[in-house]
Short mmCIF file of C-alpha atoms and ligand atoms in Angstrom, two decimals:
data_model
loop_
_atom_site.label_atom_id
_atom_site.label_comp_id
_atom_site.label_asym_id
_atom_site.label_seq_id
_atom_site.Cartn_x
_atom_site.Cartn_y
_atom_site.Cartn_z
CA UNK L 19 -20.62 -37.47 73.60
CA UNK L 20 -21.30 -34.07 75.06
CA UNK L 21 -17.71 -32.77 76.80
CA UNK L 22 -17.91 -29.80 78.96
CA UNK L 23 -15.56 -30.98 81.61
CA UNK L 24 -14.35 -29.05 84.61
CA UNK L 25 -16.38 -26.20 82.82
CA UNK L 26 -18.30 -23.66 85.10
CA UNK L 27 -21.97 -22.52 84.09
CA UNK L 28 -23.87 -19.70 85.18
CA UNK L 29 -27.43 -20.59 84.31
CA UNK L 30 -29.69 -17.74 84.32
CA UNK L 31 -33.49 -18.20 84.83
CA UNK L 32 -35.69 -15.62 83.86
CA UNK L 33 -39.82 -16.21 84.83
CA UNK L 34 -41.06 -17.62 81.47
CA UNK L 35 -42.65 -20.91 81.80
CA UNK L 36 -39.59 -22.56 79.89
CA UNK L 37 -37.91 -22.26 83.45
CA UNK L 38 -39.57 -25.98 83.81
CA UNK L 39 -37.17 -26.75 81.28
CA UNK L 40 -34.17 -25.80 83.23
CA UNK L 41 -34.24 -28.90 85.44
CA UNK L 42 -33.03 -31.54 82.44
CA UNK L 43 -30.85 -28.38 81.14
CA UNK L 44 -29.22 -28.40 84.66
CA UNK L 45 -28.69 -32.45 85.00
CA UNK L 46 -26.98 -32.51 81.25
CA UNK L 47 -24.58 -29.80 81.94
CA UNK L 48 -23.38 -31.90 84.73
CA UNK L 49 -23.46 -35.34 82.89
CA UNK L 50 -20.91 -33.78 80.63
CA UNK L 51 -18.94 -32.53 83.52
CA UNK L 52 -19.61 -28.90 83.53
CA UNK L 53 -19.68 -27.21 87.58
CA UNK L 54 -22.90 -25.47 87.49
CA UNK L 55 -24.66 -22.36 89.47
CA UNK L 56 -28.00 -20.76 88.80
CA UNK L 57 -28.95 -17.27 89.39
CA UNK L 58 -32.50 -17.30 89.41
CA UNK L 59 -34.79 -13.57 88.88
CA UNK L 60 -37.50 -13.75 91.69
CA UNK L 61 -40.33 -13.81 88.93
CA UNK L 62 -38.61 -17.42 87.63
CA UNK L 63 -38.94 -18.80 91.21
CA UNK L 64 -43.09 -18.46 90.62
CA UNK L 65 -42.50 -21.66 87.67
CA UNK L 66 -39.85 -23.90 89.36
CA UNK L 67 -38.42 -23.61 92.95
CA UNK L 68 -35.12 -22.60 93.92
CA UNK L 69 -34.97 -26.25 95.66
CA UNK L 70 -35.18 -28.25 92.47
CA UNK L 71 -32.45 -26.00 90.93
CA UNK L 72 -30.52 -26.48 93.91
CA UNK L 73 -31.14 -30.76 94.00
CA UNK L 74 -29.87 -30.76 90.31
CA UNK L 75 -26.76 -28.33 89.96
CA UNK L 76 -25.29 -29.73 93.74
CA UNK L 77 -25.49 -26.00 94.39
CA UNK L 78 -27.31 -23.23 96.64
CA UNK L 79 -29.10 -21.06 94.05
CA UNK L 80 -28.49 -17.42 94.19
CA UNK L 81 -31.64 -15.02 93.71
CA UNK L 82 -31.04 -11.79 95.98
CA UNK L 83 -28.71 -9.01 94.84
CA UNK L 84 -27.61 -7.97 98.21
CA UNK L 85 -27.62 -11.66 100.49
CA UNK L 86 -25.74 -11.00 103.36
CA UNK L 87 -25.77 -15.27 102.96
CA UNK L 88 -23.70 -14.75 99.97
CA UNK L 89 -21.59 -12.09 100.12
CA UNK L 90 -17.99 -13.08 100.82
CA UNK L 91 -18.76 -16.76 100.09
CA UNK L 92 -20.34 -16.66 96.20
CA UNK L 93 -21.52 -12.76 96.18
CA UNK L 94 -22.40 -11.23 92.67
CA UNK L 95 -18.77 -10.21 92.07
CA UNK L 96 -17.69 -13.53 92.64
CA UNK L 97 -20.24 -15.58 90.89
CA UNK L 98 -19.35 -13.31 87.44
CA UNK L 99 -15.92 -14.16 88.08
CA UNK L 100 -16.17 -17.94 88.66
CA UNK L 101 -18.29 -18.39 85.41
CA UNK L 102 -16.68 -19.30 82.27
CA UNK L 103 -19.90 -19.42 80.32
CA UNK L 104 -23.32 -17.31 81.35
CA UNK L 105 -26.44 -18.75 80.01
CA UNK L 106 -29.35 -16.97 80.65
CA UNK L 107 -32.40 -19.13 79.57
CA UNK L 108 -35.12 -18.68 79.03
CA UNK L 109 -34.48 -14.96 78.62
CA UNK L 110 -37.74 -12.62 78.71
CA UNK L 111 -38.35 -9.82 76.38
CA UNK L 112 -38.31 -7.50 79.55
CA UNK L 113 -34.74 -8.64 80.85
CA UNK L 114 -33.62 -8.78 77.33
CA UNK L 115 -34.50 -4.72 77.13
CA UNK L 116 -32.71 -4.61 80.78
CA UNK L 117 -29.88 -6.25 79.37
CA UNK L 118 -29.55 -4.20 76.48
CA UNK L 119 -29.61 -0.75 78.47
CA UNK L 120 -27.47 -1.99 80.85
CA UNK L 121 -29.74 -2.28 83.99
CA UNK L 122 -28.16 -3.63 87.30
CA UNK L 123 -31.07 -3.55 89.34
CA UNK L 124 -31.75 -7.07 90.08
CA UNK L 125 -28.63 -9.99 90.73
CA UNK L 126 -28.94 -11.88 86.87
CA UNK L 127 -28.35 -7.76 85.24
CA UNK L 128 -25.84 -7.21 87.98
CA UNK L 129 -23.85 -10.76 86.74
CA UNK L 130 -24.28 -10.09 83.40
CA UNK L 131 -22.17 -6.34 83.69
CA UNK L 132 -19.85 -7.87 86.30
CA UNK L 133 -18.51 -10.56 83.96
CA UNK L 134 -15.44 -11.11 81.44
CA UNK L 135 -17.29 -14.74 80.11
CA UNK L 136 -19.25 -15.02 76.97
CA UNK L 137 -22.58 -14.22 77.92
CA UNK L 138 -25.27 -16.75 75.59
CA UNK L 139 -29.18 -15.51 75.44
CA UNK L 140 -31.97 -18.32 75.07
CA UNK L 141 -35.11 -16.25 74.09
CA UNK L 142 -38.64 -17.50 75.38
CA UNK L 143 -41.44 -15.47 74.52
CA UNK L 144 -44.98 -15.07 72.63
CA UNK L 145 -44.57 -15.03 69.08
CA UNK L 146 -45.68 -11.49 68.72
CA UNK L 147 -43.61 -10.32 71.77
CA UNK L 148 -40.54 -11.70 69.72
CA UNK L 149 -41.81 -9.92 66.46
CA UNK L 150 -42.10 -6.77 68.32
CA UNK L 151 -39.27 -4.73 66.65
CA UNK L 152 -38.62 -3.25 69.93
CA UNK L 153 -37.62 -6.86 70.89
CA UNK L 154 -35.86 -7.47 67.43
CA UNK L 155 -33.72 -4.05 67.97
CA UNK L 156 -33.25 -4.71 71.42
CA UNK L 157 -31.17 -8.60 70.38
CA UNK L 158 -29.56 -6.74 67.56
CA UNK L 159 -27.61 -4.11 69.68
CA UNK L 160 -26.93 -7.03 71.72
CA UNK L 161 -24.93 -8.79 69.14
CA UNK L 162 -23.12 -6.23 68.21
CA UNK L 163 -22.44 -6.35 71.78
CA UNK L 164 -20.84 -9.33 71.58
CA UNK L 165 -23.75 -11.87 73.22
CA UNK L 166 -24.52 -15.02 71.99
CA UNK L 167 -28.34 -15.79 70.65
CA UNK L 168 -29.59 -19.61 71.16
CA UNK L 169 -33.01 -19.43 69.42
CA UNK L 170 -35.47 -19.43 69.58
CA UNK L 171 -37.39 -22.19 67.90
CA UNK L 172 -40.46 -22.32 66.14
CA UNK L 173 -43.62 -24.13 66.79
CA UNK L 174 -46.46 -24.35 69.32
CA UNK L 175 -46.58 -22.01 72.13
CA UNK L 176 -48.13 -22.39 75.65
CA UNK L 177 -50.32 -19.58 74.83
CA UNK L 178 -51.54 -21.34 72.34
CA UNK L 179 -50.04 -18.97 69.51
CA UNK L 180 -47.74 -20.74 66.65
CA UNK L 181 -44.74 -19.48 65.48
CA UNK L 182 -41.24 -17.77 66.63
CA UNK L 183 -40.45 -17.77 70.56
CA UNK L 184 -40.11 -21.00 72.06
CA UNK L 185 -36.97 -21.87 73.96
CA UNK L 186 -34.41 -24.17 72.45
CA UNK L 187 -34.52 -27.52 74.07
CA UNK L 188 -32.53 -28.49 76.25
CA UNK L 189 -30.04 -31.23 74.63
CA UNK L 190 -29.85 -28.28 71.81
CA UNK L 191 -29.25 -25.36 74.73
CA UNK L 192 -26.51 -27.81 75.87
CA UNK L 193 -25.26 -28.63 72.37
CA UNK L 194 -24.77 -24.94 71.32
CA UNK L 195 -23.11 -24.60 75.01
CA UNK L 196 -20.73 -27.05 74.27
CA UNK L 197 -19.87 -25.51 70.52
CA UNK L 198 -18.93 -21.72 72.14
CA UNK L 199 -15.89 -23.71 74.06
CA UNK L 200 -14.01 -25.61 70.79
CA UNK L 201 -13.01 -22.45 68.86
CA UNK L 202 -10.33 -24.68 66.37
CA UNK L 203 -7.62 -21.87 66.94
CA UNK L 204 -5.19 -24.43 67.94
CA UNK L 205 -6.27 -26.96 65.41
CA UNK L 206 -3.42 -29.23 64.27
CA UNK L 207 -0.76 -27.92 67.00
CA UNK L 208 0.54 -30.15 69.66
CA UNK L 209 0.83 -28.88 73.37
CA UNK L 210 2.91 -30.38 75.82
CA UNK L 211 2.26 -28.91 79.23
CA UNK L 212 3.96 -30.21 82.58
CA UNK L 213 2.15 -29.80 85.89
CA UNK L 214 1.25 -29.94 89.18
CA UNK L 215 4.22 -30.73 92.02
CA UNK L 216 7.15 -32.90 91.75
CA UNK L 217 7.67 -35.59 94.50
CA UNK L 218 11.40 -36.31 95.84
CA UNK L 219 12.15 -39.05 97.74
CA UNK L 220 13.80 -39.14 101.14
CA UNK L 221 12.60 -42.44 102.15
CA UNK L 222 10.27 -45.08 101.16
CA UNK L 223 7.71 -43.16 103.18
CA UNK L 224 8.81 -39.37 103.15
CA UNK L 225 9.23 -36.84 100.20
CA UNK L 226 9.89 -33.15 99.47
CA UNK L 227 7.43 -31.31 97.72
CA UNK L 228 5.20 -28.20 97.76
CA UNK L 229 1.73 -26.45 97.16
CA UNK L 230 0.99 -26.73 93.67
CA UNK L 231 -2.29 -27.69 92.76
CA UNK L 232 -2.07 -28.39 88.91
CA UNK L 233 -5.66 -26.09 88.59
CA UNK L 234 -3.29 -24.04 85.98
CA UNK L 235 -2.25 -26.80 83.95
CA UNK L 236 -5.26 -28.34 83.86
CA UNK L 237 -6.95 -25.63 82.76
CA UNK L 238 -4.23 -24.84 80.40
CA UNK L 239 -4.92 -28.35 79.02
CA UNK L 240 -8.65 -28.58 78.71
CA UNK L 241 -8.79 -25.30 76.85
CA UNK L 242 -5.83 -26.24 74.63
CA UNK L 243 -7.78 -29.68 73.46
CA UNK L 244 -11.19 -27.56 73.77
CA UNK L 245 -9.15 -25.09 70.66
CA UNK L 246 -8.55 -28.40 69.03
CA UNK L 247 -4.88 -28.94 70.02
CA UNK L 248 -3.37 -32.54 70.31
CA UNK L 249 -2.49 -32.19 74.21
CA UNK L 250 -0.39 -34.02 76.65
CA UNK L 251 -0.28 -32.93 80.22
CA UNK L 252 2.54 -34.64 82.00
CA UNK L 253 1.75 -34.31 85.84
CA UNK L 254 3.20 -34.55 89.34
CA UNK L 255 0.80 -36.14 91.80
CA UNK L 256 -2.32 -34.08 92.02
CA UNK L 257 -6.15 -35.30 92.18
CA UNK L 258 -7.74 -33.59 89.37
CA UNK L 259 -10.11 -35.15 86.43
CA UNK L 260 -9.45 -34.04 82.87
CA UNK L 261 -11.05 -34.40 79.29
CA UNK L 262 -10.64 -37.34 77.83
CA UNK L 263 -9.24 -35.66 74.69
CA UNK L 264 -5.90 -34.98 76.67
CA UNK L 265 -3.02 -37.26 76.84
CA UNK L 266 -1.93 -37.73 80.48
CA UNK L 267 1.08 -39.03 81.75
CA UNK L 268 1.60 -39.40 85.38
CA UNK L 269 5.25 -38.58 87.04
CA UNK L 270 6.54 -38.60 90.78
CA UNK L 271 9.98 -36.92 90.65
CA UNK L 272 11.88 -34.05 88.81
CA UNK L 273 14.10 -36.78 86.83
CA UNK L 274 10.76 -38.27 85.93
CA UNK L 275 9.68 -36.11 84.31
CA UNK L 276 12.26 -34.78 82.35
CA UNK L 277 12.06 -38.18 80.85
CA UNK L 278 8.59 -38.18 80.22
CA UNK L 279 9.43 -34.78 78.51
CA UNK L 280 11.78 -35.94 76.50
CA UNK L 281 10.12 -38.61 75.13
CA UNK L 282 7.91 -36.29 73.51
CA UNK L 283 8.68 -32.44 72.80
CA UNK L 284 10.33 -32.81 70.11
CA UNK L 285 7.70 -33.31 68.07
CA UNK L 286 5.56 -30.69 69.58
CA UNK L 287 4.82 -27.13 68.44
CA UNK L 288 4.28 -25.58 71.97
CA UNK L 289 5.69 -26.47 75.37
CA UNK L 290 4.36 -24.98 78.40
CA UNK L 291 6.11 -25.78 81.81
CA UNK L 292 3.47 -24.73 84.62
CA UNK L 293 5.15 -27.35 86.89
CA UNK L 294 6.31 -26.29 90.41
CA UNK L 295 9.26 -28.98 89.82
CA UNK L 296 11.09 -29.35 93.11
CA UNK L 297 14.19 -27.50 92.34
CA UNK L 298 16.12 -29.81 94.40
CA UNK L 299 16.06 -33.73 95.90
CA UNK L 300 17.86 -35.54 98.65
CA UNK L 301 21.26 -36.95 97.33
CA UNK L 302 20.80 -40.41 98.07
CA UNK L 303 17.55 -41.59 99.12
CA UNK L 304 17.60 -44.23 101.93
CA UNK L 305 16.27 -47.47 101.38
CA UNK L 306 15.24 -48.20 104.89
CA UNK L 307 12.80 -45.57 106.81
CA UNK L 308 15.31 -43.26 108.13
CA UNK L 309 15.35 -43.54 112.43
CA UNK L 310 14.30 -40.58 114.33
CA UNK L 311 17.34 -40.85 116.25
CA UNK L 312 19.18 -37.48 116.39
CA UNK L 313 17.29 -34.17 117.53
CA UNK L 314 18.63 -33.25 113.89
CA UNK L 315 18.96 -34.79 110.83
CA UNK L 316 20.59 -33.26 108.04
CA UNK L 317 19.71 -34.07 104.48
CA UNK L 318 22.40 -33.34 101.44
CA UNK L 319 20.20 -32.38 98.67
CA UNK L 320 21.21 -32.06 94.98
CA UNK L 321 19.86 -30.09 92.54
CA UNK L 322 17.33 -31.13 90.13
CA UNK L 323 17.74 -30.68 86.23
CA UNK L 324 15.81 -27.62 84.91
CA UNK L 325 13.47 -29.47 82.66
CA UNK L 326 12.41 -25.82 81.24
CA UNK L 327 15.57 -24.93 80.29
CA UNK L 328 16.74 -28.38 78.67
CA UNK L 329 13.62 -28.03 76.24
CA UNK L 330 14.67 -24.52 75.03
CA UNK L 331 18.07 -25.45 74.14
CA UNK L 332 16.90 -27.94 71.86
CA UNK L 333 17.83 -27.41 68.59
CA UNK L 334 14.25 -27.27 66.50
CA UNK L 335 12.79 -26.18 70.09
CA UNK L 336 8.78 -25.78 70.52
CA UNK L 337 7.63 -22.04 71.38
CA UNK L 338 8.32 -22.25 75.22
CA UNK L 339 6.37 -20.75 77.89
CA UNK L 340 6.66 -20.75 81.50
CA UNK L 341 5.83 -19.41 85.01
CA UNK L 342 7.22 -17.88 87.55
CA UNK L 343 5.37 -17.99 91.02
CA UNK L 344 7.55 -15.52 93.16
CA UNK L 345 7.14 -13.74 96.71
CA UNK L 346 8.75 -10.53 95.41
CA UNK L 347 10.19 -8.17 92.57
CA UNK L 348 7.80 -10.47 90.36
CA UNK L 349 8.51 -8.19 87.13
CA UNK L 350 12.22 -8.38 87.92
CA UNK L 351 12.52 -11.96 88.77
CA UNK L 352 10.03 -12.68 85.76
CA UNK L 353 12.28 -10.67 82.67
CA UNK L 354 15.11 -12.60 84.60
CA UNK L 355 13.90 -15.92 84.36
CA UNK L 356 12.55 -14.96 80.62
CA UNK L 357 15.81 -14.28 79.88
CA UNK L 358 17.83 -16.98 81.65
CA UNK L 359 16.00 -19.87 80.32
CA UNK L 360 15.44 -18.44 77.13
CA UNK L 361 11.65 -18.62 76.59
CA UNK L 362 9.19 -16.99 74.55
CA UNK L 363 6.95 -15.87 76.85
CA UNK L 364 6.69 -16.16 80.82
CA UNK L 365 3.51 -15.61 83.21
CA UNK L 366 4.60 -13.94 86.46
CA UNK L 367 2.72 -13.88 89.61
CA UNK L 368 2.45 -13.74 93.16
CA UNK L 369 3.08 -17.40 94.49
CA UNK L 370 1.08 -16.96 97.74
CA UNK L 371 -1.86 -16.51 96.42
CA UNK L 372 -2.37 -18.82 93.36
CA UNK L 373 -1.39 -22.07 94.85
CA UNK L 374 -4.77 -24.51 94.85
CA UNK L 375 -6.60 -21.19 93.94
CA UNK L 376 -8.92 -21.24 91.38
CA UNK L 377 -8.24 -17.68 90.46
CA UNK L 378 -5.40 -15.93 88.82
CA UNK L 379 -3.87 -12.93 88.55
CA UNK L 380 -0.71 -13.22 86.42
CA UNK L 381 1.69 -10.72 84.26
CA UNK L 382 2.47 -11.29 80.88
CA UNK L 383 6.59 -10.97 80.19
CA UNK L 384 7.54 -10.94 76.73
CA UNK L 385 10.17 -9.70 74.27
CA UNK L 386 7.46 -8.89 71.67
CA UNK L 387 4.13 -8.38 73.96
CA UNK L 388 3.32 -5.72 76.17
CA UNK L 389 3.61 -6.06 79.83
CA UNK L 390 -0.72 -6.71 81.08
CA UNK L 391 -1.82 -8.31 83.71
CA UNK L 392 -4.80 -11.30 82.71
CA UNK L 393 -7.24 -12.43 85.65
CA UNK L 394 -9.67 -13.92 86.87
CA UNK L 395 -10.77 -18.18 86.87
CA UNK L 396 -8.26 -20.29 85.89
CA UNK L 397 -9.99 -20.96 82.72
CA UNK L 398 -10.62 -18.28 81.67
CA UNK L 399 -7.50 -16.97 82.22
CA UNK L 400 -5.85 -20.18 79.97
CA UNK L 401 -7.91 -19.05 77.08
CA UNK L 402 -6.69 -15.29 76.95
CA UNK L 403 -2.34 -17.36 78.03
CA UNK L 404 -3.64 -19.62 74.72
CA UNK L 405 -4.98 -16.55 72.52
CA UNK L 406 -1.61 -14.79 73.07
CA UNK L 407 0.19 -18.04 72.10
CA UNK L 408 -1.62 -18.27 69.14
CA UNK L 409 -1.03 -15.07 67.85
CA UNK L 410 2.51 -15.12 68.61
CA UNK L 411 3.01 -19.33 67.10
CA UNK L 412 0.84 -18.11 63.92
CA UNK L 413 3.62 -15.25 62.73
CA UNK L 414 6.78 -17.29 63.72
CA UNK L 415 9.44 -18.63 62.28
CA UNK L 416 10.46 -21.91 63.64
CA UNK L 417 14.10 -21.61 64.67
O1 C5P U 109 11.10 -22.67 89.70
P1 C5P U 109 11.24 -21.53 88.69
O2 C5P U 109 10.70 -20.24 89.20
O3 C5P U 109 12.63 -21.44 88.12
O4 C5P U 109 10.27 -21.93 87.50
C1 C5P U 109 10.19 -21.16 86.32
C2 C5P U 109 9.79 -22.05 85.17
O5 C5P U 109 10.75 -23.10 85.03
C3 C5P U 109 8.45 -22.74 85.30
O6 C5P U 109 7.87 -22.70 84.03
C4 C5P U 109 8.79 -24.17 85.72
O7 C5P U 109 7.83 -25.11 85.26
C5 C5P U 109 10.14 -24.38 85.04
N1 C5P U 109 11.06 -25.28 85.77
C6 C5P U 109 11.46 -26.48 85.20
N2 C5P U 109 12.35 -27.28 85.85
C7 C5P U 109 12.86 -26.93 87.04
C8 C5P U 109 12.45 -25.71 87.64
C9 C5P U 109 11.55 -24.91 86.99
O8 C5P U 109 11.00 -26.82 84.11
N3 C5P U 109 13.72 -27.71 87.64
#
């Protein structure tokens, strides 16, 4: 079945009368699980309505550059951040030529220059209108720019001309879609990747814990299994869906999982701890729901193993990566940490304003890699962590 869990699409409608197609485009996108938004050109309102779009992707469709609406809440900037995948289909010769100069005169050109994702191009047009070599230079310099080009098909036009320029259909638009995220780079590797919080009892009703979301780890995750690596994803409580290609395993406490850990890096190649693990735990947890007696109550807390740090002393140890959300000095406190737990590579950042964000801005900390900074979505994000993993697993020497 068609997976594109958790996976955010920015569908593009140009006005070509394939927008009617757009509708069952939009409703399988989200039966495989993919978040979608649509930027509609004013000219594609004229064959289907904003409303329909709307009804079908759960979201308010976007069609003004400058929507005073928008801005702040999903403005242009924002929207080419979000999207992991643009789309733009069907894609007329005309904003095909925009495209390919550049243009940001209208929202869908502005997008397309604002964004880091893979942009994909579903040509709709007459048959001779494709032919035209203006057309046909036009899609060349765009993929040597780097844009993808889904179609078109051949057949029966509405014109009534045969031949080359009908949009792809839809289950094929969605198909291809799907293909762009499973690249195979991590093909035959095993991830394990903790995440989320860690829960430490005080009480049978009370527990210490903090703000992590597990958005990093679950991206992490998908993207791993999307590259075709065997994934397991053991998690402190959080409420997030996942692909059913990844192996969860669901923890409460620090000591959990360490075991849970255990039980299964060794046989991994990578190990990623993204895991806000409570660094420490009440002593002895009461049995009994402790009496608000006192106008204090002081709790002896121990600390909690450092599951991080156990995995990279392992004697065949994975390639380890971790995190490091910090207030301040995050370069210092990152080489520190690198150092200290003896990892391969660490991902640095400013703890106040990742947690249950779905954006990122992180630093890279390496021995071997130089020191950049990677943002943007969580996803997208994951696949630039996983490309520098790869390069890095591919020339090493297992120790
Ligand atoms: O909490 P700290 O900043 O030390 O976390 C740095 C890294 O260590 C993270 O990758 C985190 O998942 C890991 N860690 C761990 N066990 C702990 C504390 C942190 O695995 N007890």
């Amino acid at each position: 079945m068609l997976s594109l869990t958790n996976k955010r699409i920015l569908l593009g409608i140009t006005g070509g009368i394939a927008a009617y197609k757009c509708a069952e485009l939009t409703r399988l996108f989200v039966k495989a699980g993919a978040l979608v938004r649509v930027a509609m050109t004013k000219a594609s309102t004229e064959f289907i309505t904003p409303l329909t779009m709307q009804a079908l992707s759960g979201n308010r469709v976007s069609i003004e550059l400058l929507d005073s609406e928008a801005e702040g809440a999903m403005g242009h900037i924002e929207l080419a951040k979000w999207a992991d995948l643009v789309l733009i289909a069907p894609a007329t010769a005309d904003f095909i030529a925009r495209t390919t100069l550049g243009k940001a005169d209208d929202l869908l050109s502005t997008l397309i220059l604002a964004t880091s994702a893979p942009v994909a191009i579903a040509p709709a047009m007459n048959q001779a209108m494709w032919g035209n070599i203006s057309t046909q230079t036009n899609l060349e310099l765009l993929k040597q720019k780097s844009f993808y080009l889904f179609g078109p098909a051949e057949g029966q036009q509405a014109c009534g001309d045969v031949g080359l320029g009908r949009m792809l259909e839809p289950e094929e638009l969605a198909r291809r879609s799907a293909e762009l995220f499973k690249n195979g780079e991590l093909a035959g590797l095993t991830f394990i990747i903790t995440g989320g919080p860690t829960r430490e009892k005080i009480d049978p009703v009370r527990f210490i814990t903090n703000h992590s979301s597990g958005k990093m780890a679950q991206a992490l995750g998908t993207e791993a299994a999307n590259a075709g690596a065997k994934v397991t994803l053991i998690s402190g409580p959080v409420n997030l869906s996942y692909p059913d290609t990844i192996n969860i395993i669901e923890v409460e406490s620090a000591d959990d999982m360490l075991e849970a850990v255990m039980s299964c890096v060794k046989k991994s190649d990578v190990f990623i701890g993204v895991a806000a693990v409570a660094d420490y735990r009440p002593a002895e947890p009461a049995s009994e729901k402790i009496k608000k007696d006192g106008n204090t109550l002081n709790l002896k807390l121990v600390k909690n193993p450092d599951i991080i740090s156990k995995v990279s002393k392992l004697k065949d140890k994975p390639f380890v990566v971790g995190f490091a959300a910090e207030t301040e000095s995050i370069v210092e406190n990152g080489k520190k940490k690198l150092e200290d737990k003896n990892l391969d590579l660490l991902f640095a950042n400013n703890a106040t304003e990742t947690f249950d964000s779905d954006y990122i801005s992180t630093r890279v900390i390496s021995p071997l890699l130089k020191e950049e900074i990677l943002s943007g979505n969580k996803n997208t994000v994951a696949r630039k962590m996983l490309n520098l993993i790869s390069a890095q697993i591919k020339t090493r020497i297992r120790k």
